[in-house]
PDB file of C-alpha atoms in Angstrom:
ATOM      1  CA  MET H   1     -24.863 -30.321 -20.966  1.00 48.00           C
ATOM      2  CA  LYS H   2     -25.972 -26.800 -18.660  1.00 64.00           C
ATOM      3  CA  ASP H   3     -23.186 -24.590 -17.200  1.00 72.00           C
ATOM      4  CA  LYS H   4     -22.338 -25.474 -13.537  1.00 75.00           C
ATOM      5  CA  LYS H   5     -23.256 -22.568 -11.379  1.00 77.00           C
ATOM      6  CA  TYR H   6     -21.115 -22.000  -7.911  1.00 76.00           C
ATOM      7  CA  ILE H   7     -21.361 -20.630  -4.755  1.00 79.00           C
ATOM      8  CA  LEU H   8     -18.038 -19.169  -2.618  1.00 81.00           C
ATOM      9  CA  ILE H   9     -18.056 -19.662   1.013  1.00 84.00           C
ATOM     10  CA  THR H  10     -15.365 -18.582   3.395  1.00 86.00           C
ATOM     11  CA  LYS H  11     -12.950 -20.402   4.537  1.00 87.00           C
ATOM     12  CA  ASP H  12     -13.564 -20.592   8.173  1.00 89.00           C
ATOM     13  CA  LEU H  13     -17.385 -21.904   7.188  1.00 90.00           C
ATOM     14  CA  HIS H  14     -15.837 -24.515   4.644  1.00 88.00           C
ATOM     15  CA  ASN H  15     -13.807 -25.806   7.886  1.00 90.00           C
ATOM     16  CA  SER H  16     -16.874 -25.560  10.238  1.00 91.00           C
ATOM     17  CA  LEU H  17     -18.657 -27.633   7.692  1.00 90.00           C
ATOM     18  CA  ILE H  18     -16.284 -30.553   7.701  1.00 90.00           C
ATOM     19  CA  GLU H  19     -15.766 -30.173  11.399  1.00 92.00           C
ATOM     20  CA  PHE H  20     -19.731 -30.604  11.759  1.00 92.00           C
ATOM     21  CA  LEU H  21     -20.168 -33.384   9.324  1.00 90.00           C
ATOM     22  CA  ASP H  22     -17.371 -35.348  10.732  1.00 89.00           C
ATOM     23  CA  GLU H  23     -18.977 -35.143  13.802  1.00 90.00           C
ATOM     24  CA  ILE H  24     -22.577 -35.750  12.781  1.00 88.00           C
ATOM     25  CA  GLN H  25     -21.000 -39.053  10.641  1.00 87.00           C
ATOM     26  CA  PHE H  26     -18.803 -40.450  13.552  1.00 85.00           C
ATOM     27  CA  ASP H  27     -22.534 -40.618  16.212  1.00 86.00           C
ATOM     28  CA  ILE H  28     -23.856 -42.304  13.300  1.00 86.00           C
ATOM     29  CA  ALA H  29     -21.147 -44.577  12.705  1.00 80.00           C
ATOM     30  CA  GLY H  30     -22.154 -46.782  16.140  1.00 81.00           C
ATOM     31  CA  ASN H  31     -25.707 -47.864  14.421  1.00 83.00           C
ATOM     32  CA  ASP H  32     -26.265 -50.598  12.065  1.00 82.00           C
ATOM     33  CA  ASP H  33     -29.048 -50.297   9.849  1.00 86.00           C
ATOM     34  CA  LYS H  34     -29.494 -49.607   6.931  1.00 86.00           C
ATOM     35  CA  ASP H  35     -30.633 -45.734   6.528  1.00 87.00           C
ATOM     36  CA  SER H  36     -27.658 -45.249   8.824  1.00 86.00           C
ATOM     37  CA  MET H  37     -25.090 -46.519   6.730  1.00 86.00           C
ATOM     38  CA  HIS H  38     -26.434 -44.191   3.601  1.00 88.00           C
ATOM     39  CA  LYS H  39     -26.308 -41.878   6.070  1.00 88.00           C
ATOM     40  CA  VAL H  40     -22.312 -42.067   6.422  1.00 87.00           C
ATOM     41  CA  ASN H  41     -22.168 -43.148   3.192  1.00 89.00           C
ATOM     42  CA  PHE H  42     -23.641 -39.305   2.031  1.00 90.00           C
ATOM     43  CA  ILE H  43     -21.730 -36.879   4.498  1.00 89.00           C
ATOM     44  CA  SER H  44     -18.638 -39.148   3.455  1.00 90.00           C
ATOM     45  CA  TRP H  45     -18.943 -37.855  -0.019  1.00 91.00           C
ATOM     46  CA  ALA H  46     -19.548 -34.644   1.685  1.00 90.00           C
ATOM     47  CA  ILE H  47     -16.600 -34.332   3.314  1.00 89.00           C
ATOM     48  CA  GLY H  48     -14.431 -35.760  -0.022  1.00 90.00           C
ATOM     49  CA  GLU H  49     -16.351 -32.479  -2.515  1.00 89.00           C
ATOM     50  CA  LEU H  50     -16.282 -30.158   0.560  1.00 88.00           C
ATOM     51  CA  VAL H  51     -12.173 -31.187   1.425  1.00 89.00           C
ATOM     52  CA  ASN H  52     -11.170 -30.976  -2.385  1.00 88.00           C
ATOM     53  CA  SER H  53     -13.453 -28.340  -3.580  1.00 84.00           C
ATOM     54  CA  PHE H  54     -11.800 -25.363  -5.419  1.00 82.00           C
ATOM     55  CA  GLU H  55     -10.150 -22.830  -3.349  1.00 82.00           C
ATOM     56  CA  ALA H  56     -11.185 -18.642  -4.949  1.00 77.00           C
ATOM     57  CA  PHE H  57      -9.469 -15.519  -4.481  1.00 73.00           C
ATOM     58  CA  ILE H  58     -11.814 -12.281  -4.918  1.00 74.00           C
ATOM     59  CA  PRO H  59      -9.061  -9.772  -6.337  1.00 72.00           C
ATOM     60  CA  GLN H  60      -8.839  -6.642  -4.039  1.00 73.00           C
ATOM     61  CA  LYS H  61      -8.527  -2.934  -5.676  1.00 74.00           C
ATOM     62  CA  LYS H  62      -5.601  -1.709  -5.913  1.00 70.00           C
ATOM     63  CA  SER H  63      -5.115   1.385  -3.693  1.00 70.00           C
ATOM     64  CA  ARG H  64      -3.013   4.439  -4.516  1.00 62.00           C
ATOM     65  CA  GLU H  65       0.394   3.659  -3.338  1.00 66.00           C
ATOM     66  CA  ASP H  66       0.381   0.038  -4.641  1.00 68.00           C
ATOM     67  CA  TYR H  67      -0.353   1.546  -8.160  1.00 64.00           C
ATOM     68  CA  VAL H  68       2.331   4.022  -7.805  1.00 60.00           C
ATOM     69  CA  ASP H  69       4.581   1.804  -6.383  1.00 63.00           C
ATOM     70  CA  GLU H  70       3.912  -1.366  -8.957  1.00 64.00           C
ATOM     71  CA  THR H  71       4.184   1.758 -11.675  1.00 63.00           C
ATOM     72  CA  PHE H  72       7.612   3.072 -10.191  1.00 58.00           C
ATOM     73  CA  MET H  73       8.668  -0.451 -10.583  1.00 58.00           C
ATOM     74  CA  ASP H  74       8.343   0.167 -14.653  1.00 58.00           C
ATOM     75  CA  TRP H  75      10.246   2.941 -15.489  1.00 63.00           C
ATOM     76  CA  ASN H  76      13.642   3.735 -16.060  1.00 66.00           C
ATOM     77  CA  LEU H  77      15.362   5.598 -13.233  1.00 69.00           C
ATOM     78  CA  PRO H  78      18.445   6.361 -12.261  1.00 73.00           C
ATOM     79  CA  GLU H  79      20.315   5.233  -9.830  1.00 80.00           C
ATOM     80  CA  MET H  80      18.969   7.242  -6.630  1.00 81.00           C
ATOM     81  CA  ASN H  81      18.504   6.449  -2.586  1.00 86.00           C
ATOM     82  CA  ASP H  82      15.971   5.440  -0.615  1.00 84.00           C
ATOM     83  CA  GLU H  83      15.076   8.386   0.448  1.00 88.00           C
ATOM     84  CA  ASP H  84      15.075  10.539  -3.167  1.00 84.00           C
ATOM     85  CA  TYR H  85      13.335   7.566  -4.160  1.00 79.00           C
ATOM     86  CA  ASN H  86      10.366   8.330  -2.020  1.00 82.00           C
ATOM     87  CA  LYS H  87      10.504  11.727  -2.664  1.00 84.00           C
ATOM     88  CA  LEU H  88       9.808  10.812  -6.243  1.00 80.00           C
ATOM     89  CA  VAL H  89       7.186   9.169  -5.293  1.00 77.00           C
ATOM     90  CA  ASP H  90       5.545  11.633  -2.602  1.00 81.00           C
ATOM     91  CA  GLN H  91       5.478  14.476  -5.647  1.00 83.00           C
ATOM     92  CA  VAL H  92       4.378  11.589  -8.082  1.00 79.00           C
ATOM     93  CA  ASP H  93       1.868  10.428  -5.230  1.00 78.00           C
ATOM     94  CA  GLY H  94       1.046  14.394  -4.660  1.00 82.00           C
ATOM     95  CA  PHE H  95       0.173  14.998  -8.351  1.00 82.00           C
ATOM     96  CA  LEU H  96      -1.554  12.574  -9.113  1.00 78.00           C
ATOM     97  CA  LYS H  97      -3.618  13.786  -5.854  1.00 82.00           C
ATOM     98  CA  GLY H  98      -4.126  16.931  -6.621  1.00 83.00           C
ATOM     99  CA  TRP H  99      -5.542  16.250 -10.602  1.00 83.00           C
ATOM    100  CA  GLU H 100      -8.147  13.616  -9.192  1.00 82.00           C
ATOM    101  CA  LYS H 101      -9.979  16.638  -7.207  1.00 82.00           C
ATOM    102  CA  GLU H 102      -9.649  18.856  -9.719  1.00 82.00           C
ATOM    103  CA  TYR H 103     -10.921  15.890 -11.492  1.00 80.00           C
ATOM    104  CA  LYS H 104     -13.578  15.396  -9.381  1.00 80.00           C
ATOM    105  CA  LYS H 105     -14.527  19.432  -8.569  1.00 78.00           C
ATOM    106  CA  LYS H 106     -15.215  19.287 -12.708  1.00 77.00           C
ATOM    107  CA  SER H 107     -17.187  16.645 -12.829  1.00 75.00           C
ATOM    108  CA  LYS H 108     -19.136  17.843  -9.902  1.00 72.00           C
ATOM    109  CA  LYS H 109     -19.352  20.456 -11.821  1.00 69.00           C
ATOM    110  CA  LYS H 110     -20.704  19.014 -14.890  1.00 68.00           C
ATOM    111  CA  LYS H 111     -23.178  16.841 -13.333  1.00 67.00           C
ATOM    112  CA  THR H 112     -24.525  20.935 -11.713  1.00 63.00           C
ATOM    113  CA  THR H 113     -24.948  22.348 -15.269  1.00 62.00           C
ATOM    114  CA  LYS H 114     -26.796  19.399 -16.079  1.00 58.00           C
ATOM    115  CA  ASP H 115     -29.071  19.056 -13.993  1.00 57.00           C
ATOM    116  CA  THR H 116     -29.996  23.076 -14.167  1.00 56.00           C
ATOM    117  CA  LYS H 117     -30.644  22.259 -17.518  1.00 56.00           C
ATOM    118  CA  SER H 118     -32.860  19.273 -16.838  1.00 55.00           C
ATOM    119  CA  ASN H 119     -34.807  21.828 -14.701  1.00 53.00           C
ATOM    120  CA  SER H 120     -37.185  24.413 -15.940  1.00 49.00           C
ATOM    121  CA  LYS H 121     -36.542  26.747 -12.917  1.00 52.00           C
ATOM    122  CA  LEU H 122     -33.062  28.476 -12.268  1.00 52.00           C
ATOM    123  CA  LYS H 123     -31.439  27.063  -8.880  1.00 53.00           C
ATOM    124  CA  PRO H 124     -29.391  29.810  -7.394  1.00 53.00           C
ATOM    125  CA  GLN H 125     -25.732  29.966  -7.597  1.00 57.00           C
ATOM    126  CA  SER H 126     -23.882  28.601  -4.704  1.00 55.00           C
ATOM    127  CA  LYS H 127     -23.268  29.987  -1.692  1.00 56.00           C
ATOM    128  CA  GLU H 128     -20.269  29.454  -1.227  1.00 58.00           C
ATOM    129  CA  LYS H 129     -17.373  32.608  -1.265  1.00 58.00           C
ATOM    130  CA  PHE H 130     -15.902  32.571  -4.697  1.00 54.00           C
ATOM    131  CA  VAL H 131     -11.789  31.793  -4.169  1.00 57.00           C
ATOM    132  CA  PRO H 132      -9.661  32.358  -7.222  1.00 56.00           C
ATOM    133  CA  PRO H 133      -7.054  30.113  -8.240  1.00 61.00           C
ATOM    134  CA  LEU H 134      -3.460  31.282  -5.370  1.00 59.00           C
ATOM    135  CA  ASN H 135      -1.851  31.295  -8.875  1.00 58.00           C
ATOM    136  CA  ASP H 136      -4.048  33.675 -10.502  1.00 57.00           C
ATOM    137  CA  ILE H 137      -3.410  36.146  -7.253  1.00 61.00           C
ATOM    138  CA  ALA H 138      -0.120  35.640  -5.322  1.00 64.00           C
ATOM    139  CA  GLU H 139       2.241  37.833  -7.719  1.00 64.00           C
ATOM    140  CA  TYR H 140      -0.493  40.708  -6.050  1.00 66.00           C
ATOM    141  CA  MET H 141      -0.364  39.596  -2.433  1.00 72.00           C
ATOM    142  CA  SER H 142       2.625  40.246  -0.200  1.00 76.00           C
ATOM    143  CA  LEU H 143       4.087  36.714   1.634  1.00 75.00           C
ATOM    144  CA  ASP H 144       1.959  37.220   5.123  1.00 81.00           C
ATOM    145  CA  GLU H 145      -1.148  37.785   2.910  1.00 80.00           C
ATOM    146  CA  ILE H 146      -0.170  34.368   0.904  1.00 76.00           C
ATOM    147  CA  LYS H 147       0.463  32.482   4.019  1.00 80.00           C
ATOM    148  CA  GLU H 148      -3.167  33.719   4.703  1.00 82.00           C
ATOM    149  CA  TYR H 149      -4.880  32.875   2.221  1.00 78.00           C
ATOM    150  CA  LEU H 150      -3.153  29.247   2.886  1.00 79.00           C
ATOM    151  CA  LEU H 151      -4.124  28.177   6.584  1.00 82.00           C
ATOM    152  CA  GLU H 152      -8.130  28.902   5.310  1.00 81.00           C
ATOM    153  CA  ASP H 153      -7.970  26.344   2.341  1.00 79.00           C
ATOM    154  CA  ASP H 154      -9.573  23.494   3.778  1.00 80.00           C
ATOM    155  CA  GLU H 155      -9.041  21.759   1.232  1.00 81.00           C
ATOM    156  CA  LEU H 156      -5.029  21.508   0.965  1.00 80.00           C
ATOM    157  CA  THR H 157      -2.832  19.244   3.179  1.00 86.00           C
ATOM    158  CA  GLU H 158      -0.585  20.499   5.060  1.00 87.00           C
ATOM    159  CA  GLU H 159       2.605  19.199   2.952  1.00 88.00           C
ATOM    160  CA  GLU H 160       0.895  21.381   0.332  1.00 85.00           C
ATOM    161  CA  ARG H 161       0.396  24.271   1.604  1.00 83.00           C
ATOM    162  CA  PHE H 162       3.842  24.653   2.817  1.00 85.00           C
ATOM    163  CA  ASP H 163       4.895  23.714  -0.982  1.00 85.00           C
ATOM    164  CA  LEU H 164       3.079  26.443  -1.710  1.00 82.00           C
ATOM    165  CA  TYR H 165       3.980  29.149   0.499  1.00 82.00           C
ATOM    166  CA  TYR H 166       8.012  28.045  -0.103  1.00 84.00           C
ATOM    167  CA  GLU H 167       7.521  28.570  -3.780  1.00 84.00           C
ATOM    168  CA  GLU H 168       5.754  31.779  -3.095  1.00 82.00           C
ATOM    169  CA  HIS H 169       8.804  32.344  -0.926  1.00 80.00           C
ATOM    170  CA  LEU H 170      11.476  31.276  -3.404  1.00 82.00           C
ATOM    171  CA  ARG H 171      10.172  33.741  -5.767  1.00 79.00           C
ATOM    172  CA  VAL H 172       9.751  36.700  -4.088  1.00 78.00           C
ATOM    173  CA  GLN H 173      13.295  36.570  -3.245  1.00 79.00           C
ATOM    174  CA  GLU H 174      14.661  35.927  -6.600  1.00 78.00           C
ATOM    175  CA  GLU H 175      12.603  38.900  -7.737  1.00 75.00           C
ATOM    176  CA  LYS H 176      14.024  41.046  -4.132  1.00 76.00           C
ATOM    177  CA  ASN H 177      17.286  39.844  -5.583  1.00 74.00           C
ATOM    178  CA  SER H 178      17.155  40.342 -10.051  1.00 73.00           C
ATOM    179  CA  MET H 179      18.457  43.074 -11.339  1.00 73.00           C
ATOM    180  CA  SER H 180      17.233  45.217 -14.875  1.00 75.00           C
ATOM    181  CA  TYR H 181      20.230  44.932 -17.692  1.00 75.00           C
ATOM    182  CA  ASP H 182      20.638  48.584 -17.342  1.00 78.00           C
ATOM    183  CA  GLU H 183      21.105  48.321 -13.296  1.00 78.00           C
ATOM    184  CA  LEU H 184      23.660  45.171 -13.256  1.00 74.00           C
ATOM    185  CA  LEU H 185      25.796  47.095 -16.170  1.00 77.00           C
ATOM    186  CA  ARG H 186      24.836  50.302 -13.720  1.00 81.00           C
ATOM    187  CA  LYS H 187      26.031  48.739 -10.328  1.00 79.00           C
ATOM    188  CA  SER H 188      29.335  46.639 -12.304  1.00 79.00           C
ATOM    189  CA  GLY H 189      30.430  50.394 -13.867  1.00 82.00           C
ATOM    190  CA  LEU H 190      30.487  49.252 -17.591  1.00 79.00           C
ATOM    191  CA  LYS H 191      28.434  50.826 -20.512  1.00 79.00           C
ATOM    192  CA  PRO H 192      26.220  49.175 -23.097  1.00 77.00           C
ATOM    193  CA  PRO H 193      28.277  47.818 -25.983  1.00 78.00           C
ATOM    194  CA  THR H 194      27.554  50.120 -29.441  1.00 78.00           C
ATOM    195  CA  LYS H 195      25.951  49.017 -32.336  1.00 76.00           C
ATOM    196  CA  ASN H 196      27.538  48.568 -35.417  1.00 66.00           C
TER     197      ASN H 196
END
């Protein structure tokens, strides 16, 4: 026996077909000829097949939010209130978005390098200006310069800009408030320990 093939139709079309066939059957039922009886029998069979047909559900692709929610439910997380849980989910989601963005950049670069190797003529390099990563240059910039740098970056969201700026703000504050070992001893009036 050959494999059966199926055609999926929407629920609305399914209901419309049943209603349509039922109306035709009702119109034909008043006739007494043999041909009308065959039509009524066929329509009854068709309606029965439609009514008793299987329902199919096409799975939808999961969104990032659905995946993150399902994944976090499997983890053995400590007890926390909803606000802390949402912060944790947002941080992980931000990490995933950043990773995905970098992955897409790298995959685009790989594609372009393959394309340039396949072409015999060299194509000119990108006309976009080179923007080094913030971590490489932040220690040489003032907070105002960092703020300006982050505001010019179109790929960052407002939250990412704030987080990066705040991290740099905290780093600068730590540098201002930190002392070397010798400074600490001098300010406290102590002498370094003698070596034996």
